CSV table of C-alpha atoms in Angstrom, one decimal:
chain,number,residue,atom,x,y,z
F,1,VAL,CA,-13.8,5.0,-61.3
F,2,TRP,CA,-16.9,3.0,-61.9
F,3,ALA,CA,-18.8,5.8,-63.4
F,4,TYR,CA,-15.8,6.2,-65.9
F,5,LEU,CA,-15.8,2.7,-66.7
F,6,LYS,CA,-19.3,2.5,-67.3
F,7,GLU,CA,-19.4,6.1,-69.4
F,8,LYS,CA,-16.2,4.9,-71.3
F,9,ARG,CA,-17.9,1.5,-72.3
F,10,PHE,CA,-15.2,-0.6,-70.7
F,11,PHE,CA,-17.8,-3.3,-69.7
F,12,GLY,CA,-18.5,-3.6,-73.4
F,13,LEU,CA,-15.4,-4.0,-74.9
F,14,VAL,CA,-16.3,-7.3,-76.4
F,15,VAL,CA,-20.2,-6.4,-77.0
F,16,PRO,CA,-20.6,-5.5,-81.0
F,17,ARG,CA,-21.0,-2.1,-82.1
F,18,ALA,CA,-24.7,-2.6,-82.9
F,19,TYR,CA,-25.6,-3.2,-79.4
F,20,GLY,CA,-23.8,-0.2,-77.7
F,21,GLY,CA,-20.3,-2.0,-77.2
F,22,LEU,CA,-16.9,-1.0,-78.8
F,23,GLY,CA,-16.6,-4.7,-80.6
F,24,PHE,CA,-12.9,-5.1,-79.7
F,25,SER,CA,-11.2,-8.3,-80.7
F,26,ALA,CA,-9.9,-10.7,-77.6
F,27,THR,CA,-6.6,-9.5,-78.3
F,28,ALA,CA,-7.5,-5.8,-78.2
F,29,GLN,CA,-9.7,-6.4,-74.7
F,30,ALA,CA,-6.6,-8.2,-73.2
F,31,ALA,CA,-4.3,-5.2,-74.0
F,32,VAL,CA,-6.7,-2.9,-72.5
F,33,VAL,CA,-7.1,-5.1,-69.3
F,34,THR,CA,-3.0,-5.2,-69.5
F,35,ARG,CA,-2.5,-1.8,-69.3
F,36,ILE,CA,-5.1,-1.1,-66.7
F,37,ALA,CA,-3.3,-3.8,-64.6
F,38,THR,CA,0.1,-1.9,-64.5
F,39,VAL,CA,-2.1,0.6,-62.5
F,40,ASN,CA,-4.4,-1.2,-60.4
F,41,VAL,CA,-5.2,-4.9,-60.5
F,42,ALA,CA,-8.5,-4.6,-59.0
F,43,ALA,CA,-9.6,-2.3,-61.5
F,44,ALA,CA,-8.5,-4.5,-64.2
F,45,VAL,CA,-10.3,-7.7,-62.8
F,46,THR,CA,-13.3,-5.3,-62.8
F,47,VAL,CA,-13.3,-4.6,-66.6
F,48,MET,CA,-11.9,-8.2,-67.1
F,49,VAL,CA,-15.0,-10.0,-65.9
F,50,PRO,CA,-17.8,-8.7,-68.0
F,51,ASN,CA,-15.3,-9.0,-71.0
F,52,SER,CA,-14.2,-12.6,-70.8
F,53,ILE,CA,-16.2,-14.7,-68.5
F,54,GLY,CA,-19.2,-12.5,-68.0
F,55,PRO,CA,-22.5,-13.5,-70.5
F,56,ALA,CA,-21.8,-11.0,-73.1
F,57,GLU,CA,-19.7,-13.2,-75.3
F,58,LEU,CA,-22.1,-16.2,-74.9
F,59,LEU,CA,-25.2,-13.9,-75.6
F,60,THR,CA,-23.3,-12.5,-78.8
F,61,HIS,CA,-22.6,-16.2,-80.2
F,62,TYR,CA,-25.7,-18.2,-78.9
F,63,GLY,CA,-28.2,-15.8,-77.5
F,64,THR,CA,-31.6,-15.6,-79.1
F,65,GLU,CA,-32.3,-12.1,-81.0
F,66,ALA,CA,-34.4,-11.0,-77.9
F,67,GLN,CA,-31.9,-11.8,-75.4
F,68,GLN,CA,-29.2,-9.9,-77.4
F,69,HIS,CA,-31.4,-6.9,-77.8
F,70,TYR,CA,-32.2,-6.7,-74.4
F,71,TRP,CA,-29.1,-7.7,-72.6
F,72,LEU,CA,-26.1,-6.6,-74.8
F,73,PRO,CA,-26.8,-2.7,-74.6
F,74,ARG,CA,-27.1,-3.0,-71.1
F,75,LEU,CA,-24.1,-5.0,-70.6
F,76,ALA,CA,-22.1,-2.5,-72.7
F,77,ALA,CA,-23.4,0.4,-70.8
F,78,GLY,CA,-22.7,-1.1,-67.4
F,79,ILE,CA,-26.7,-0.9,-66.7
F,80,ASP,CA,-26.0,-4.5,-65.7
F,81,ILE,CA,-23.0,-6.0,-64.1
F,82,PRO,CA,-22.5,-9.7,-64.7
F,83,CYS,CA,-20.5,-12.3,-62.6
F,84,PHE,CA,-20.3,-16.1,-63.8
F,85,GLY,CA,-21.2,-18.9,-61.5
F,86,LEU,CA,-19.1,-21.9,-62.4
F,87,THR,CA,-17.2,-22.9,-59.5
F,88,ASN,CA,-18.6,-25.4,-57.1
F,89,PRO,CA,-17.4,-26.4,-53.6
F,90,TYR,CA,-17.1,-30.0,-54.9
F,91,ALA,CA,-15.9,-29.7,-58.5
F,92,GLY,CA,-13.8,-26.4,-58.4
F,93,SER,CA,-14.0,-25.1,-61.7
F,94,ASP,CA,-14.1,-28.4,-63.6
F,95,ALA,CA,-17.5,-27.8,-65.7
F,96,ALA,CA,-17.8,-31.1,-66.6
F,97,SER,CA,-17.8,-32.2,-63.0
F,98,ILE,CA,-20.3,-29.8,-61.5
F,99,PRO,CA,-23.0,-31.5,-59.5
F,100,ASP,CA,-25.3,-28.2,-60.2
F,101,HIS,CA,-28.1,-29.3,-62.1
F,102,GLY,CA,-31.4,-28.1,-63.7
F,103,VAL,CA,-34.6,-30.2,-64.4
F,104,LEU,CA,-36.5,-29.4,-67.2
F,105,VAL,CA,-40.0,-28.9,-65.8
F,106,GLU,CA,-43.5,-27.2,-67.4
F,107,ARG,CA,-45.2,-24.8,-65.0
F,108,VAL,CA,-48.1,-22.2,-65.0
F,109,VAL,CA,-46.3,-18.7,-64.7
F,110,ASP,CA,-48.5,-15.5,-65.2
F,111,GLY,CA,-51.2,-17.8,-66.3
F,112,GLN,CA,-49.4,-19.3,-69.2
F,113,ARG,CA,-48.0,-22.7,-69.5
F,114,GLN,CA,-44.0,-22.6,-69.7
F,115,ARG,CA,-41.1,-24.5,-69.8
F,116,GLY,CA,-38.0,-24.0,-67.9
F,117,PHE,CA,-35.4,-25.6,-65.4
F,118,LEU,CA,-35.8,-25.9,-62.1
F,119,VAL,CA,-32.0,-25.6,-60.6
F,120,SER,CA,-30.2,-26.7,-57.9
F,121,PHE,CA,-26.9,-25.2,-57.2
F,122,ASP,CA,-24.0,-24.1,-54.8
F,123,LYS,CA,-21.6,-21.6,-56.1
F,124,ARG,CA,-18.6,-19.9,-54.6
F,125,TYR,CA,-15.7,-17.6,-55.6
F,126,ILE,CA,-17.7,-15.7,-57.7
F,127,THR,CA,-15.7,-12.5,-58.9
F,128,LEU,CA,-18.0,-9.6,-59.1
F,129,ALA,CA,-20.8,-11.2,-57.4
F,130,PRO,CA,-21.4,-8.6,-54.6
F,131,VAL,CA,-21.9,-5.9,-57.2
F,132,ALA,CA,-23.5,-7.8,-59.9
F,133,THR,CA,-26.9,-7.3,-61.5
F,134,VAL,CA,-27.2,-10.5,-63.3
F,135,VAL,CA,-25.6,-14.0,-62.6
F,136,GLY,CA,-24.4,-16.4,-65.7
F,137,LEU,CA,-24.9,-19.6,-64.0
F,138,ALA,CA,-23.5,-22.9,-65.1
F,139,PHE,CA,-25.4,-26.0,-64.6
F,140,ARG,CA,-25.9,-29.4,-66.1
F,141,ALA,CA,-29.2,-29.7,-67.7
F,142,ILE,CA,-31.5,-32.8,-67.3
F,143,ASN,CA,-34.5,-33.7,-69.3
F,144,PRO,CA,-36.3,-36.4,-67.2
F,145,ALA,CA,-39.0,-36.9,-69.9
F,146,ALA,CA,-36.3,-38.1,-72.6
F,147,PRO,CA,-35.3,-41.6,-73.2
F,148,GLU,CA,-33.1,-43.3,-70.9
F,149,GLY,CA,-29.3,-42.3,-72.1
F,150,GLN,CA,-30.7,-39.2,-73.6
F,151,GLN,CA,-31.9,-37.2,-70.1
F,152,ASP,CA,-28.3,-35.4,-69.7
F,153,LEU,CA,-28.3,-32.4,-72.2
F,154,GLY,CA,-24.8,-31.0,-71.0
F,155,ILE,CA,-23.6,-28.0,-69.6
F,156,THR,CA,-25.9,-24.9,-70.1
F,157,CYS,CA,-25.7,-21.3,-68.7
F,158,ALA,CA,-28.9,-19.3,-67.1
F,159,LEU,CA,-28.9,-15.8,-66.9
F,160,LEU,CA,-30.4,-14.6,-63.2
F,161,PRO,CA,-31.3,-11.2,-62.4
F,162,VAL,CA,-30.2,-10.4,-59.0
F,163,PRO,CA,-31.5,-10.0,-56.4
F,164,LEU,CA,-33.7,-13.0,-57.1
F,165,LEU,CA,-36.0,-15.2,-54.7
F,166,GLY,CA,-33.8,-18.2,-53.5
F,167,VAL,CA,-30.5,-16.8,-54.6
F,168,ASP,CA,-28.3,-15.8,-51.7
F,169,ILE,CA,-25.0,-14.0,-52.9
F,170,GLY,CA,-23.8,-14.4,-49.5
F,171,ARG,CA,-20.6,-12.6,-47.7
F,172,ARG,CA,-18.0,-10.5,-49.6
F,173,HIS,CA,-14.5,-12.1,-49.6
């Protein structure tokens, strides 16, 4: 079933055609998932996650050109399977209340000084996490160097390829 879903681009229903997806609207994607659910709910959820809460739609609208060219074809083809890490044990799926945070830092990586986020998080109930190759991770971004009252940059999302040092997917439920 997985091979068929990948071959027919079911993981790329909402990915634009220019990136190898099918370019479906939200309505068309929902109709496909609904039809699959009449046969098998687990298969429907497997198709639904990459096309709804997976990072493809966020990348399509907000990703850089480099991110779009790298990730969208891989997601559409099922080379990468995404999941979305939002739910926190202390805040549930209430994004505005998540305590997970990333502090903007500068570090030397591969001999070059780069800016990035040092992220501390605890997530649970992430659909497809045990089979995912990339996690869309929601966290509150903080810039401690900004003036007081402007340090909270809001909620953002990072893409973490897995396996990744420091990320423990945990046991499957």
